[in-house]
Each structure stands twice: as C-alpha cells, then as structure tokens.
C-alpha cells in the first residue's frame, strides 16, 4: 500500500488523511523507486491509497511500470470523480489498473456533495461507478463511509450500488480524526446509532446478492450472519505500508494498536476474531457500546 499524496479534489468533512503529518508528496521517481523496492521484497499487489491518486498525472505510467515488473494486481483507492471520463478510465485500465475502490457518502446528491464539500461530486462518482459496472472484468469495491450525516441513507446506498450493477460493498465505521488539535467529532456517528443502520444495510445487501463487508465495526454490533465478513488483523499480516510519514513492514501490528480491545472484551467469546473499533473512538466516547458476546451468540 503506497501513498503518493494527501491532496484531493474533494474536501470531505471526515477526511481520514487530514491528520497525516504534512510531508511532501512523493514525486514520480520516488514512487517508482518504492514500487520497485517493494516488488523486490516480494509484494505482488499494489494498492495506491488516498489522497486522490487520479490527480497525479503519472498514475497510468506507475501502473504500467508495476505491471511490467510483475505486480499481478494494481488497485487504486479513489473518490471516483475522474473515472466519469471514459477516455481517462480507459487509459488507466490499459496501463494495468484492474481494481477500483471507490468511496460513496450518500444515496442522494445533496448528502454526498455536502460530505464531499463540493457540488457535483455525487454525479461524477456515480457516472464513474456506471462506467466501472460496464467493465465486469475489473475488480471493484464501493466503500461507504458511515457518518452521522448518512446513517439514514445506508440502505439506499446499498440499493444504489445494486442498481448500478456493481457487486461489492464495504461499510466503514469512520476513524476519528484530529486536525489542528481538535477532534472532528461532529461528523461521527455513535456506534449504538450506527449499529442498527449498518445491520439493516447488510441485510439489504444480502437480499440483493451483494458481497458485503465491514471495517472497524465491532462484532457485537453485527448480526451473526455478517460477522465473518468483518476484517481482522490477520487479514493484514502480509500487507506492507509505505505512507508519507511512516512505514509498516506488516500492517497487522498497526491494526491491533489502532483497534484495541476494551476491558469487557476479555469476557467475549469472539475477542480473537473481532476487529473492535478505533482506539480514538474508544478514548473519545468510552467503551459502553461494546458488549461481550458469549459462544451462544454464534459467529456465522
Ligand atoms: S465485546 Fe469486544 S471483542 Fe466482543 S464483539 Fe464487542 S468489541 Fe468485539
């Protein structure tokens, strides 16, 4: 996982790269060097993380270079806005980008645009998603950021993803971010409010035949049927991260640090496989919304 920049053409209220310490963006030569070095270390999947990689003119060339040296998957995390330009999307695909992880913040333009802080963002993202749906050979994941402002639209967002002809969705409980010494708590949903909305969205996804997963949603806030699709630290053992301000040889250790267990998790039957939720959330709001499960609560 490689970050090129924290710049973006949106200015999302909850932006989770807003607290990445200020560092120069990686230029094309440095980025290529990191891609080559990571390949030598054995990496064969490249994920170019947010800020917005489509703002970087060298993106297609980096993807092409990665493919040439043996990466079998090149993925970008994007707000999807520039994917609405068919020629640009074609260029990325020809260069070797074969997986697109696209953020969605609302089922209505007014909600998505308010969260993106830019009018027109929704129309562009949806147009980009339509173009992706027309290319079933490409991998995709629509990531829905779960926020106070969109809890009542989670089900409708899942329905929109299905209507567009896409197949995979992930509900991400948003990490609290502190900028200039202030936590942006006003954008955050509380777990006990988000839980019912997330469960309803996952039930709808199941009914529509979508593959659905979650990030940073404790298993005690999920229906048993959806717990197997929650991410765990074990998913990240082989993931190396080259951020702008730090590196992780295995992201699993960092994952465990930023998602600590609460005291009551010691009594929980699913503690070993539970992602819990963000340390910062637990510090800000306490841990009363986490409730130990017993084995009778089931996993699958
Ligand atoms: S009590 Fe803790 S370990 Fe158990 S499901 Fe909730 S967050 Fe996970």
PDB file of C-alpha atoms and ligand atoms in Angstrom:
ATOM      1  CA  UNK A   1       0.000   0.000   0.000  1.00  0.00           C
ATOM      2  CA  UNK A   2       1.606   3.184  -1.215  1.00  0.00           C
ATOM      3  CA  UNK A   3       0.581   6.768  -0.625  1.00  0.00           C
ATOM      4  CA  UNK A   4       1.551   9.340  -3.223  1.00  0.00           C
ATOM      5  CA  UNK A   5      -0.121  12.427  -1.802  1.00  0.00           C
ATOM      6  CA  UNK A   6      -2.696  13.759   0.655  1.00  0.00           C
ATOM      7  CA  UNK A   7      -4.114  16.201  -1.906  1.00  0.00           C
ATOM      8  CA  UNK A   8      -7.640  15.716  -3.156  1.00  0.00           C
ATOM      9  CA  UNK A   9     -10.266  17.328  -5.378  1.00  0.00           C
ATOM     10  CA  UNK A  10     -12.850  16.908  -2.615  1.00  0.00           C
ATOM     11  CA  UNK A  11     -12.636  18.274   0.926  1.00  0.00           C
ATOM     12  CA  UNK A  12     -14.578  15.690   2.894  1.00  0.00           C
ATOM     13  CA  UNK A  13     -15.783  16.630   6.336  1.00  0.00           C
ATOM     14  CA  UNK A  14     -14.410  13.403   7.821  1.00  0.00           C
ATOM     15  CA  UNK A  15     -11.263  13.066   5.652  1.00  0.00           C
ATOM     16  CA  UNK A  16      -9.073  10.345   7.158  1.00  0.00           C
ATOM     17  CA  UNK A  17      -5.880  11.600   5.559  1.00  0.00           C
ATOM     18  CA  UNK A  18      -6.367  15.080   7.035  1.00  0.00           C
ATOM     19  CA  UNK A  19      -4.216  14.066  10.001  1.00  0.00           C
ATOM     20  CA  UNK A  20      -1.381  12.525   8.015  1.00  0.00           C
ATOM     21  CA  UNK A  21       1.523  14.672   9.110  1.00  0.00           C
ATOM     22  CA  UNK A  22       2.497  17.201   6.482  1.00  0.00           C
ATOM     23  CA  UNK A  23       5.077  15.679   4.200  1.00  0.00           C
ATOM     24  CA  UNK A  24       5.963  16.412   0.646  1.00  0.00           C
ATOM     25  CA  UNK A  25       4.023  14.360  -1.831  1.00  0.00           C
ATOM     26  CA  UNK A  26       6.047  11.574  -3.398  1.00  0.00           C
ATOM     27  CA  UNK A  27       7.185  12.532  -6.877  1.00  0.00           C
ATOM     28  CA  UNK A  28       7.013  10.102  -9.781  1.00  0.00           C
ATOM     29  CA  UNK A  29      10.630   8.988  -9.474  1.00  0.00           C
ATOM     30  CA  UNK A  30      10.341   8.313  -5.731  1.00  0.00           C
ATOM     31  CA  UNK A  31       7.070   6.467  -6.232  1.00  0.00           C
ATOM     32  CA  UNK A  32       8.566   4.262  -8.902  1.00  0.00           C
ATOM     33  CA  UNK A  33      11.523   3.545  -6.627  1.00  0.00           C
ATOM     34  CA  UNK A  34       9.170   2.404  -3.846  1.00  0.00           C
ATOM     35  CA  UNK A  35       7.213   0.201  -6.246  1.00  0.00           C
ATOM     36  CA  UNK A  36      10.409  -1.456  -7.487  1.00  0.00           C
ATOM     37  CA  UNK A  37      11.776  -1.969  -3.962  1.00  0.00           C
ATOM     38  CA  UNK A  38       8.516  -3.455  -2.731  1.00  0.00           C
ATOM     39  CA  UNK A  39       8.474  -5.882  -5.645  1.00  0.00           C
ATOM     40  CA  UNK A  40      11.982  -6.983  -4.652  1.00  0.00           C
ATOM     41  CA  UNK A  41      10.636  -7.625  -1.142  1.00  0.00           C
ATOM     42  CA  UNK A  42       8.059  -9.954  -2.647  1.00  0.00           C
ATOM     43  CA  UNK A  43       4.998  -7.728  -2.967  1.00  0.00           C
ATOM     44  CA  UNK A  44       2.867  -8.606  -5.974  1.00  0.00           C
ATOM     45  CA  UNK A  45      -0.224  -6.500  -5.293  1.00  0.00           C
ATOM     46  CA  UNK A  46      -0.002  -2.707  -5.366  1.00  0.00           C
ATOM     47  CA  UNK A  47      -2.647  -0.509  -3.741  1.00  0.00           C
ATOM     48  CA  UNK A  48      -2.267   3.228  -4.283  1.00  0.00           C
ATOM     49  CA  UNK A  49      -4.000   4.844  -1.340  1.00  0.00           C
ATOM     50  CA  UNK A  50      -5.898   8.067  -0.853  1.00  0.00           C
ATOM     51  CA  UNK A  51      -5.289  11.256  -1.148  1.00  0.00           C
ATOM     52  CA  UNK A  52      -6.665  11.228  -4.592  1.00  0.00           C
ATOM     53  CA  UNK A  53      -4.305   9.283  -6.885  1.00  0.00           C
ATOM     54  CA  UNK A  54      -6.187  10.255 -10.047  1.00  0.00           C
ATOM     55  CA  UNK A  55      -4.896  13.818  -9.590  1.00  0.00           C
ATOM     56  CA  UNK A  56      -1.396  12.538 -10.297  1.00  0.00           C
ATOM     57  CA  UNK A  57      -0.501  12.708 -13.993  1.00  0.00           C
ATOM     58  CA  UNK A  58       1.989   9.860 -13.650  1.00  0.00           C
ATOM     59  CA  UNK A  59      -0.580   7.384 -12.285  1.00  0.00           C
ATOM     60  CA  UNK A  60      -1.001   5.436 -15.532  1.00  0.00           C
ATOM     61  CA  UNK A  61       2.762   5.239 -16.031  1.00  0.00           C
ATOM     62  CA  UNK A  62       3.256   3.943 -12.491  1.00  0.00           C
ATOM     63  CA  UNK A  63       0.603   1.281 -13.050  1.00  0.00           C
ATOM     64  CA  UNK A  64       2.228   0.274 -16.322  1.00  0.00           C
ATOM     65  CA  UNK A  65       5.643   0.041 -14.691  1.00  0.00           C
ATOM     66  CA  UNK A  66       4.219  -2.033 -11.834  1.00  0.00           C
ATOM     67  CA  UNK A  67       2.665  -4.472 -14.269  1.00  0.00           C
ATOM     68  CA  UNK A  68       5.907  -4.719 -16.250  1.00  0.00           C
ATOM     69  CA  UNK A  69       7.862  -5.810 -13.180  1.00  0.00           C
ATOM     70  CA  UNK A  70       5.351  -8.437 -12.137  1.00  0.00           C
ATOM     71  CA  UNK A  71       2.611  -6.991  -9.946  1.00  0.00           C
ATOM     72  CA  UNK A  72      -0.434  -9.150 -10.579  1.00  0.00           C
ATOM     73  CA  UNK A  73      -2.903  -6.573  -9.207  1.00  0.00           C
ATOM     74  CA  UNK A  74      -2.884  -2.784  -9.293  1.00  0.00           C
ATOM     75  CA  UNK A  75      -5.608  -1.139  -7.242  1.00  0.00           C
ATOM     76  CA  UNK A  76      -6.420   2.496  -6.593  1.00  0.00           C
ATOM     77  CA  UNK A  77      -8.435   3.998  -3.752  1.00  0.00           C
ATOM     78  CA  UNK A  78     -10.353   6.914  -5.226  1.00  0.00           C
ATOM     79  CA  UNK A  79     -13.340   9.195  -4.808  1.00  0.00           C
ATOM     80  CA  UNK A  80     -14.202   8.035  -8.322  1.00  0.00           C
ATOM     81  CA  UNK A  81     -14.820  11.505  -9.697  1.00  0.00           C
ATOM     82  CA  UNK A  82     -12.359  11.427 -12.578  1.00  0.00           C
ATOM     83  CA  UNK A  83     -13.476   7.920 -13.526  1.00  0.00           C
ATOM     84  CA  UNK A  84     -16.515   9.596 -15.120  1.00  0.00           C
ATOM     85  CA  UNK A  85     -14.285  10.480 -18.079  1.00  0.00           C
ATOM     86  CA  UNK A  86     -14.321   7.348 -20.258  1.00  0.00           C
ATOM     87  CA  UNK A  87     -11.024   8.128 -22.004  1.00  0.00           C
ATOM     88  CA  UNK A  88      -9.275   8.575 -18.680  1.00  0.00           C
ATOM     89  CA  UNK A  89     -10.700   5.354 -17.258  1.00  0.00           C
ATOM     90  CA  UNK A  90      -9.666   3.517 -20.440  1.00  0.00           C
ATOM     91  CA  UNK A  91      -6.161   4.902 -20.075  1.00  0.00           C
ATOM     92  CA  UNK A  92      -5.852   3.634 -16.519  1.00  0.00           C
ATOM     93  CA  UNK A  93      -7.211   0.217 -17.454  1.00  0.00           C
ATOM     94  CA  UNK A  94      -4.883  -0.091 -20.461  1.00  0.00           C
ATOM     95  CA  UNK A  95      -1.988   0.816 -18.175  1.00  0.00           C
ATOM     96  CA  UNK A  96      -2.898  -2.053 -15.866  1.00  0.00           C
ATOM     97  CA  UNK A  97      -5.137  -0.714 -13.083  1.00  0.00           C
ATOM     98  CA  UNK A  98      -7.527  -3.582 -12.559  1.00  0.00           C
ATOM     99  CA  UNK A  99      -9.185  -2.861  -9.194  1.00  0.00           C
ATOM    100  CA  UNK A 100     -11.006   0.305  -8.186  1.00  0.00           C
ATOM    101  CA  UNK A 101     -12.008   1.047  -4.592  1.00  0.00           C
ATOM    102  CA  UNK A 102     -14.460   3.943  -4.774  1.00  0.00           C
ATOM    103  CA  UNK A 103     -15.887   5.974  -1.863  1.00  0.00           C
ATOM    104  CA  UNK A 104     -19.593   6.718  -1.631  1.00  0.00           C
ATOM    105  CA  UNK A 105     -21.049   9.035   1.022  1.00  0.00           C
ATOM    106  CA  UNK A 106     -24.734   9.333   0.227  1.00  0.00           C
ATOM    107  CA  UNK A 107     -27.591   7.954  -1.817  1.00  0.00           C
ATOM    108  CA  UNK A 108     -28.646  11.495  -2.642  1.00  0.00           C
ATOM    109  CA  UNK A 109     -26.528  14.114  -4.364  1.00  0.00           C
ATOM    110  CA  UNK A 110     -27.241  16.594  -1.575  1.00  0.00           C
ATOM    111  CA  UNK A 111     -25.839  14.240   1.093  1.00  0.00           C
ATOM    112  CA  UNK A 112     -22.803  13.059  -0.868  1.00  0.00           C
ATOM    113  CA  UNK A 113     -21.941  16.586  -2.018  1.00  0.00           C
ATOM    114  CA  UNK A 114     -22.329  18.071   1.467  1.00  0.00           C
ATOM    115  CA  UNK A 115     -19.942  15.441   2.889  1.00  0.00           C
ATOM    116  CA  UNK A 116     -17.534  15.894  -0.045  1.00  0.00           C
ATOM    117  CA  UNK A 117     -17.840  19.688   0.357  1.00  0.00           C
ATOM    118  CA  UNK A 118     -18.118  20.025  -3.400  1.00  0.00           C
ATOM    119  CA  UNK A 119     -21.242  20.305  -5.508  1.00  0.00           C
ATOM    120  CA  UNK A 120     -21.245  17.887  -8.418  1.00  0.00           C
ATOM    121  CA  UNK A 121     -19.100  15.246  -6.700  1.00  0.00           C
ATOM    122  CA  UNK A 122     -22.002  12.777  -6.491  1.00  0.00           C
ATOM    123  CA  UNK A 123     -22.845  12.998 -10.186  1.00  0.00           C
ATOM    124  CA  UNK A 124     -19.225  12.407 -11.137  1.00  0.00           C
ATOM    125  CA  UNK A 125     -18.757   9.487  -8.741  1.00  0.00           C
ATOM    126  CA  UNK A 126     -21.979   7.789  -9.838  1.00  0.00           C
ATOM    127  CA  UNK A 127     -21.060   8.286 -13.501  1.00  0.00           C
ATOM    128  CA  UNK A 128     -17.669   6.728 -12.762  1.00  0.00           C
ATOM    129  CA  UNK A 129     -19.311   3.800 -10.981  1.00  0.00           C
ATOM    130  CA  UNK A 130     -21.583   3.255 -14.004  1.00  0.00           C
ATOM    131  CA  UNK A 131     -18.542   3.034 -16.259  1.00  0.00           C
ATOM    132  CA  UNK A 132     -16.925   0.542 -13.891  1.00  0.00           C
ATOM    133  CA  UNK A 133     -20.092  -1.567 -13.840  1.00  0.00           C
ATOM    134  CA  UNK A 134     -19.921  -1.724 -17.628  1.00  0.00           C
ATOM    135  CA  UNK A 135     -16.473  -3.341 -17.341  1.00  0.00           C
ATOM    136  CA  UNK A 136     -17.135  -6.521 -15.359  1.00  0.00           C
ATOM    137  CA  UNK A 137     -13.581  -7.726 -15.962  1.00  0.00           C
ATOM    138  CA  UNK A 138     -12.412  -5.071 -13.465  1.00  0.00           C
ATOM    139  CA  UNK A 139     -12.414  -5.600  -9.728  1.00  0.00           C
ATOM    140  CA  UNK A 140     -14.272  -3.081  -7.617  1.00  0.00           C
ATOM    141  CA  UNK A 141     -15.282  -2.268  -4.067  1.00  0.00           C
ATOM    142  CA  UNK A 142     -17.662   0.546  -3.152  1.00  0.00           C
ATOM    143  CA  UNK A 143     -16.685   1.779   0.314  1.00  0.00           C
ATOM    144  CA  UNK A 144     -19.435   3.534   2.226  1.00  0.00           C
ATOM    145  CA  UNK A 145     -18.153   5.796   4.985  1.00  0.00           C
ATOM    146  CA  UNK A 146     -20.562   5.504   7.920  1.00  0.00           C
ATOM    147  CA  UNK A 147     -21.127   9.018   9.285  1.00  0.00           C
ATOM    148  CA  UNK A 148     -23.690  10.889  11.385  1.00  0.00           C
ATOM    149  CA  UNK A 149     -24.903  12.626   8.229  1.00  0.00           C
ATOM    150  CA  UNK A 150     -25.689   9.498   6.214  1.00  0.00           C
ATOM    151  CA  UNK A 151     -26.954   6.864   8.675  1.00  0.00           C
ATOM    152  CA  UNK A 152     -30.481   7.102   7.290  1.00  0.00           C
ATOM    153  CA  UNK A 153     -29.176   6.514   3.752  1.00  0.00           C
ATOM    154  CA  UNK A 154     -27.058   3.388   4.274  1.00  0.00           C
ATOM    155  CA  UNK A 155     -29.779   1.082   2.971  1.00  0.00           C
ATOM    156  CA  UNK A 156     -30.431   3.367  -0.003  1.00  0.00           C
ATOM    157  CA  UNK A 157     -26.696   3.484  -0.781  1.00  0.00           C
ATOM    158  CA  UNK A 158     -26.575  -0.303  -0.868  1.00  0.00           C
ATOM    159  CA  UNK A 159     -29.588  -0.252  -3.184  1.00  0.00           C
ATOM    160  CA  UNK A 160     -27.869   2.321  -5.399  1.00  0.00           C
ATOM    161  CA  UNK A 161     -24.781   0.100  -5.651  1.00  0.00           C
ATOM    162  CA  UNK A 162     -27.002  -2.796  -6.743  1.00  0.00           C
ATOM    163  CA  UNK A 163     -28.944  -0.620  -9.211  1.00  0.00           C
ATOM    164  CA  UNK A 164     -25.683   0.444 -10.805  1.00  0.00           C
ATOM    165  CA  UNK A 165     -24.886  -3.198 -11.449  1.00  0.00           C
ATOM    166  CA  UNK A 166     -21.988  -3.415  -9.001  1.00  0.00           C
ATOM    167  CA  UNK A 167     -21.359  -6.394  -6.756  1.00  0.00           C
ATOM    168  CA  UNK A 168     -19.205  -5.490  -3.743  1.00  0.00           C
ATOM    169  CA  UNK A 169     -19.736  -3.030  -0.945  1.00  0.00           C
ATOM    170  CA  UNK A 170     -17.987  -2.297   2.356  1.00  0.00           C
ATOM    171  CA  UNK A 171     -19.331  -0.276   5.281  1.00  0.00           C
ATOM    172  CA  UNK A 172     -16.520   1.565   7.022  1.00  0.00           C
ATOM    173  CA  UNK A 173     -17.040   2.975  10.501  1.00  0.00           C
ATOM    174  CA  UNK A 174     -15.098   6.187  10.158  1.00  0.00           C
ATOM    175  CA  UNK A 175     -11.926   6.763  12.141  1.00  0.00           C
ATOM    176  CA  UNK A 176     -11.961   9.917  14.315  1.00  0.00           C
ATOM    177  CA  UNK A 177      -9.507  12.496  13.044  1.00  0.00           C
ATOM    178  CA  UNK A 178      -7.851  15.311  14.958  1.00  0.00           C
ATOM    179  CA  UNK A 179      -6.802  18.356  12.955  1.00  0.00           C
ATOM    180  CA  UNK A 180      -5.040  21.390  14.435  1.00  0.00           C
ATOM    181  CA  UNK A 181      -5.511  19.943  17.908  1.00  0.00           C
ATOM    182  CA  UNK A 182      -9.292  19.495  17.562  1.00  0.00           C
ATOM    183  CA  UNK A 183     -11.156  16.215  17.102  1.00  0.00           C
ATOM    184  CA  UNK A 184     -13.743  16.415  14.345  1.00  0.00           C
ATOM    185  CA  UNK A 185     -16.372  14.685  16.493  1.00  0.00           C
ATOM    186  CA  UNK A 186     -19.339  16.473  14.903  1.00  0.00           C
ATOM    187  CA  UNK A 187     -19.156  14.258  11.785  1.00  0.00           C
ATOM    188  CA  UNK A 188     -19.005  10.972  13.677  1.00  0.00           C
ATOM    189  CA  UNK A 189     -21.855   8.555  14.260  1.00  0.00           C
ATOM    190  CA  UNK A 190     -22.091   6.838  17.618  1.00  0.00           C
ATOM    191  CA  UNK A 191     -21.841   3.054  17.487  1.00  0.00           C
ATOM    192  CA  UNK A 192     -25.230   2.409  19.081  1.00  0.00           C
ATOM    193  CA  UNK A 193     -26.843   4.636  16.433  1.00  0.00           C
ATOM    194  CA  UNK A 194     -24.768   3.263  13.560  1.00  0.00           C
ATOM    195  CA  UNK A 195     -25.196  -0.404  14.524  1.00  0.00           C
ATOM    196  CA  UNK A 196     -28.893  -0.732  13.589  1.00  0.00           C
ATOM    197  CA  UNK A 197     -28.328   1.214  10.342  1.00  0.00           C
ATOM    198  CA  UNK A 198     -25.310  -0.938   9.431  1.00  0.00           C
ATOM    199  CA  UNK A 199     -27.193  -4.154  10.213  1.00  0.00           C
ATOM    200  CA  UNK A 200     -30.123  -3.024   8.068  1.00  0.00           C
ATOM    201  CA  UNK A 201     -27.780  -2.137   5.183  1.00  0.00           C
ATOM    202  CA  UNK A 202     -26.027  -5.506   5.427  1.00  0.00           C
ATOM    203  CA  UNK A 203     -29.357  -7.337   5.457  1.00  0.00           C
ATOM    204  CA  UNK A 204     -30.377  -5.397   2.338  1.00  0.00           C
ATOM    205  CA  UNK A 205     -27.048  -6.208   0.688  1.00  0.00           C
ATOM    206  CA  UNK A 206     -27.594  -9.882   1.424  1.00  0.00           C
ATOM    207  CA  UNK A 207     -31.111  -9.752  -0.032  1.00  0.00           C
ATOM    208  CA  UNK A 208     -29.768  -8.083  -3.174  1.00  0.00           C
ATOM    209  CA  UNK A 209     -26.978 -10.627  -3.592  1.00  0.00           C
ATOM    210  CA  UNK A 210     -24.148  -8.181  -2.982  1.00  0.00           C
ATOM    211  CA  UNK A 211     -20.893  -9.240  -1.334  1.00  0.00           C
ATOM    212  CA  UNK A 212     -20.700  -7.044   1.762  1.00  0.00           C
ATOM    213  CA  UNK A 213     -18.010  -6.482   4.363  1.00  0.00           C
ATOM    214  CA  UNK A 214     -17.266  -4.065   7.189  1.00  0.00           C
ATOM    215  CA  UNK A 215     -14.339  -2.138   8.608  1.00  0.00           C
ATOM    216  CA  UNK A 216     -13.948  -1.134  12.259  1.00  0.00           C
ATOM    217  CA  UNK A 217     -17.412  -2.348  13.208  1.00  0.00           C
ATOM    218  CA  UNK A 218     -17.215  -4.491  16.375  1.00  0.00           C
ATOM    219  CA  UNK A 219     -18.768  -7.922  16.001  1.00  0.00           C
ATOM    220  CA  UNK A 220     -21.164  -7.159  18.872  1.00  0.00           C
ATOM    221  CA  UNK A 221     -22.755  -4.534  16.607  1.00  0.00           C
ATOM    222  CA  UNK A 222     -23.288  -7.016  13.738  1.00  0.00           C
ATOM    223  CA  UNK A 223     -25.781  -9.766  13.056  1.00  0.00           C
ATOM    224  CA  UNK A 224     -24.213 -13.245  13.328  1.00  0.00           C
ATOM    225  CA  UNK A 225     -24.629 -13.724   9.551  1.00  0.00           C
ATOM    226  CA  UNK A 226     -22.391 -10.727   8.831  1.00  0.00           C
ATOM    227  CA  UNK A 227     -19.625 -11.318  11.349  1.00  0.00           C
ATOM    228  CA  UNK A 228     -17.472 -13.476   9.081  1.00  0.00           C
ATOM    229  CA  UNK A 229     -17.056 -10.572   6.633  1.00  0.00           C
ATOM    230  CA  UNK A 230     -15.569  -8.208   9.222  1.00  0.00           C
ATOM    231  CA  UNK A 231     -11.882  -7.551   8.729  1.00  0.00           C
ATOM    232  CA  UNK A 232      -9.368  -8.771  11.307  1.00  0.00           C
ATOM    233  CA  UNK A 233      -5.715  -8.058  11.983  1.00  0.00           C
ATOM    234  CA  UNK A 234      -4.900 -11.424  10.415  1.00  0.00           C
ATOM    235  CA  UNK A 235      -6.018 -10.041   7.042  1.00  0.00           C
ATOM    236  CA  UNK A 236      -3.093  -7.613   7.141  1.00  0.00           C
ATOM    237  CA  UNK A 237      -0.165  -9.834   8.140  1.00  0.00           C
ATOM    238  CA  UNK A 238       1.304  -9.721   4.624  1.00  0.00           C
ATOM    239  CA  UNK A 239       0.442  -6.082   3.952  1.00  0.00           C
ATOM    240  CA  UNK A 240       3.320  -3.618   3.817  1.00  0.00           C
ATOM    241  CA  UNK A 241       2.510   0.089   4.050  1.00  0.00           C
ATOM    242  CA  UNK A 242       4.629   2.877   2.593  1.00  0.00           C
ATOM    243  CA  UNK A 243       2.898   6.030   3.818  1.00  0.00           C
ATOM    244  CA  UNK A 244       4.255   9.557   3.537  1.00  0.00           C
ATOM    245  CA  UNK A 245       5.106   9.777   7.226  1.00  0.00           C
ATOM    246  CA  UNK A 246       5.700   6.157   8.281  1.00  0.00           C
ATOM    247  CA  UNK A 247       6.177   2.589   7.111  1.00  0.00           C
ATOM    248  CA  UNK A 248       4.823  -0.729   8.324  1.00  0.00           C
ATOM    249  CA  UNK A 249       6.548  -3.985   7.422  1.00  0.00           C
ATOM    250  CA  UNK A 250       3.339  -5.760   8.443  1.00  0.00           C
ATOM    251  CA  UNK A 251       0.155  -3.755   8.850  1.00  0.00           C
ATOM    252  CA  UNK A 252      -1.268  -6.335  11.266  1.00  0.00           C
ATOM    253  CA  UNK A 253       0.655  -4.902  14.241  1.00  0.00           C
ATOM    254  CA  UNK A 254      -0.556  -1.387  13.498  1.00  0.00           C
ATOM    255  CA  UNK A 255      -4.088  -2.706  13.029  1.00  0.00           C
ATOM    256  CA  UNK A 256      -4.024  -4.212  16.527  1.00  0.00           C
ATOM    257  CA  UNK A 257      -2.686  -0.946  18.009  1.00  0.00           C
ATOM    258  CA  UNK A 258      -5.352   1.255  16.471  1.00  0.00           C
ATOM    259  CA  UNK A 259      -8.180  -1.181  17.362  1.00  0.00           C
ATOM    260  CA  UNK A 260      -7.526  -2.167  20.980  1.00  0.00           C
ATOM    261  CA  UNK A 261      -9.761  -4.424  22.991  1.00  0.00           C
ATOM    262  CA  UNK A 262     -11.945  -2.841  25.666  1.00  0.00           C
ATOM    263  CA  UNK A 263     -11.840  -4.327  29.205  1.00  0.00           C
ATOM    264  CA  UNK A 264     -15.082  -6.249  28.628  1.00  0.00           C
ATOM    265  CA  UNK A 265     -13.619  -7.889  25.504  1.00  0.00           C
ATOM    266  CA  UNK A 266     -11.674 -10.156  27.872  1.00  0.00           C
ATOM    267  CA  UNK A 267     -15.009 -11.856  28.631  1.00  0.00           C
ATOM    268  CA  UNK A 268     -16.054 -12.042  24.969  1.00  0.00           C
ATOM    269  CA  UNK A 269     -16.121 -15.324  23.061  1.00  0.00           C
ATOM    270  CA  UNK A 270     -15.220 -13.588  19.789  1.00  0.00           C
ATOM    271  CA  UNK A 271     -12.372 -11.408  21.007  1.00  0.00           C
ATOM    272  CA  UNK A 272      -9.757 -13.259  18.930  1.00  0.00           C
ATOM    273  CA  UNK A 273     -11.510 -12.564  15.648  1.00  0.00           C
ATOM    274  CA  UNK A 274     -13.106  -9.200  16.397  1.00  0.00           C
ATOM    275  CA  UNK A 275     -11.781  -6.029  14.781  1.00  0.00           C
ATOM    276  CA  UNK A 276     -13.271  -3.951  17.662  1.00  0.00           C
ATOM    277  CA  UNK A 277     -13.258  -0.278  16.735  1.00  0.00           C
ATOM    278  CA  UNK A 278     -10.893   2.665  16.621  1.00  0.00           C
ATOM    279  CA  UNK A 279      -8.782   3.441  19.691  1.00  0.00           C
ATOM    280  CA  UNK A 280      -9.555   7.125  19.176  1.00  0.00           C
ATOM    281  CA  UNK A 281     -13.300   6.404  19.217  1.00  0.00           C
ATOM    282  CA  UNK A 282     -12.927   4.433  22.459  1.00  0.00           C
ATOM    283  CA  UNK A 283     -10.952   7.310  24.005  1.00  0.00           C
ATOM    284  CA  UNK A 284     -13.467   9.931  22.905  1.00  0.00           C
ATOM    285  CA  UNK A 285     -16.704   8.129  23.719  1.00  0.00           C
ATOM    286  CA  UNK A 286     -15.798   5.296  26.073  1.00  0.00           C
ATOM    287  CA  UNK A 287     -16.468   1.609  25.519  1.00  0.00           C
ATOM    288  CA  UNK A 288     -20.002   1.105  26.822  1.00  0.00           C
ATOM    289  CA  UNK A 289     -21.248   0.369  23.310  1.00  0.00           C
ATOM    290  CA  UNK A 290     -19.099  -2.778  23.154  1.00  0.00           C
ATOM    291  CA  UNK A 291     -20.801  -5.756  24.758  1.00  0.00           C
ATOM    292  CA  UNK A 292     -19.186  -9.113  25.354  1.00  0.00           C
ATOM    293  CA  UNK A 293     -20.715 -11.960  23.368  1.00  0.00           C
ATOM    294  CA  UNK A 294     -20.988 -15.476  24.649  1.00  0.00           C
ATOM    295  CA  UNK A 295     -20.486 -18.504  22.467  1.00  0.00           C
ATOM    296  CA  UNK A 296     -24.254 -18.927  22.130  1.00  0.00           C
ATOM    297  CA  UNK A 297     -24.349 -15.676  20.160  1.00  0.00           C
ATOM    298  CA  UNK A 298     -22.650 -17.517  17.327  1.00  0.00           C
ATOM    299  CA  UNK A 299     -20.185 -16.379  14.708  1.00  0.00           C
ATOM    300  CA  UNK A 300     -21.526 -17.471  11.351  1.00  0.00           C
TER     301      UNK A 300
HETATM  302  S1  LIG B   1     -17.107  -7.141  23.216  1.00  0.00           S
HETATM  303 FE1  LIG B   1     -15.156  -6.566  22.296  1.00  0.00          FE
HETATM  304  S2  LIG B   1     -14.328  -8.434  21.354  1.00  0.00           S
HETATM  305 FE2  LIG B   1     -16.521  -8.786  21.798  1.00  0.00          FE
HETATM  306  S3  LIG B   1     -17.580  -8.306  19.895  1.00  0.00           S
HETATM  307 FE3  LIG B   1     -17.619  -6.451  21.160  1.00  0.00          FE
HETATM  308  S4  LIG B   1     -15.786  -5.278  20.598  1.00  0.00           S
HETATM  309 FE4  LIG B   1     -15.560  -7.360  19.812  1.00  0.00          FE
END
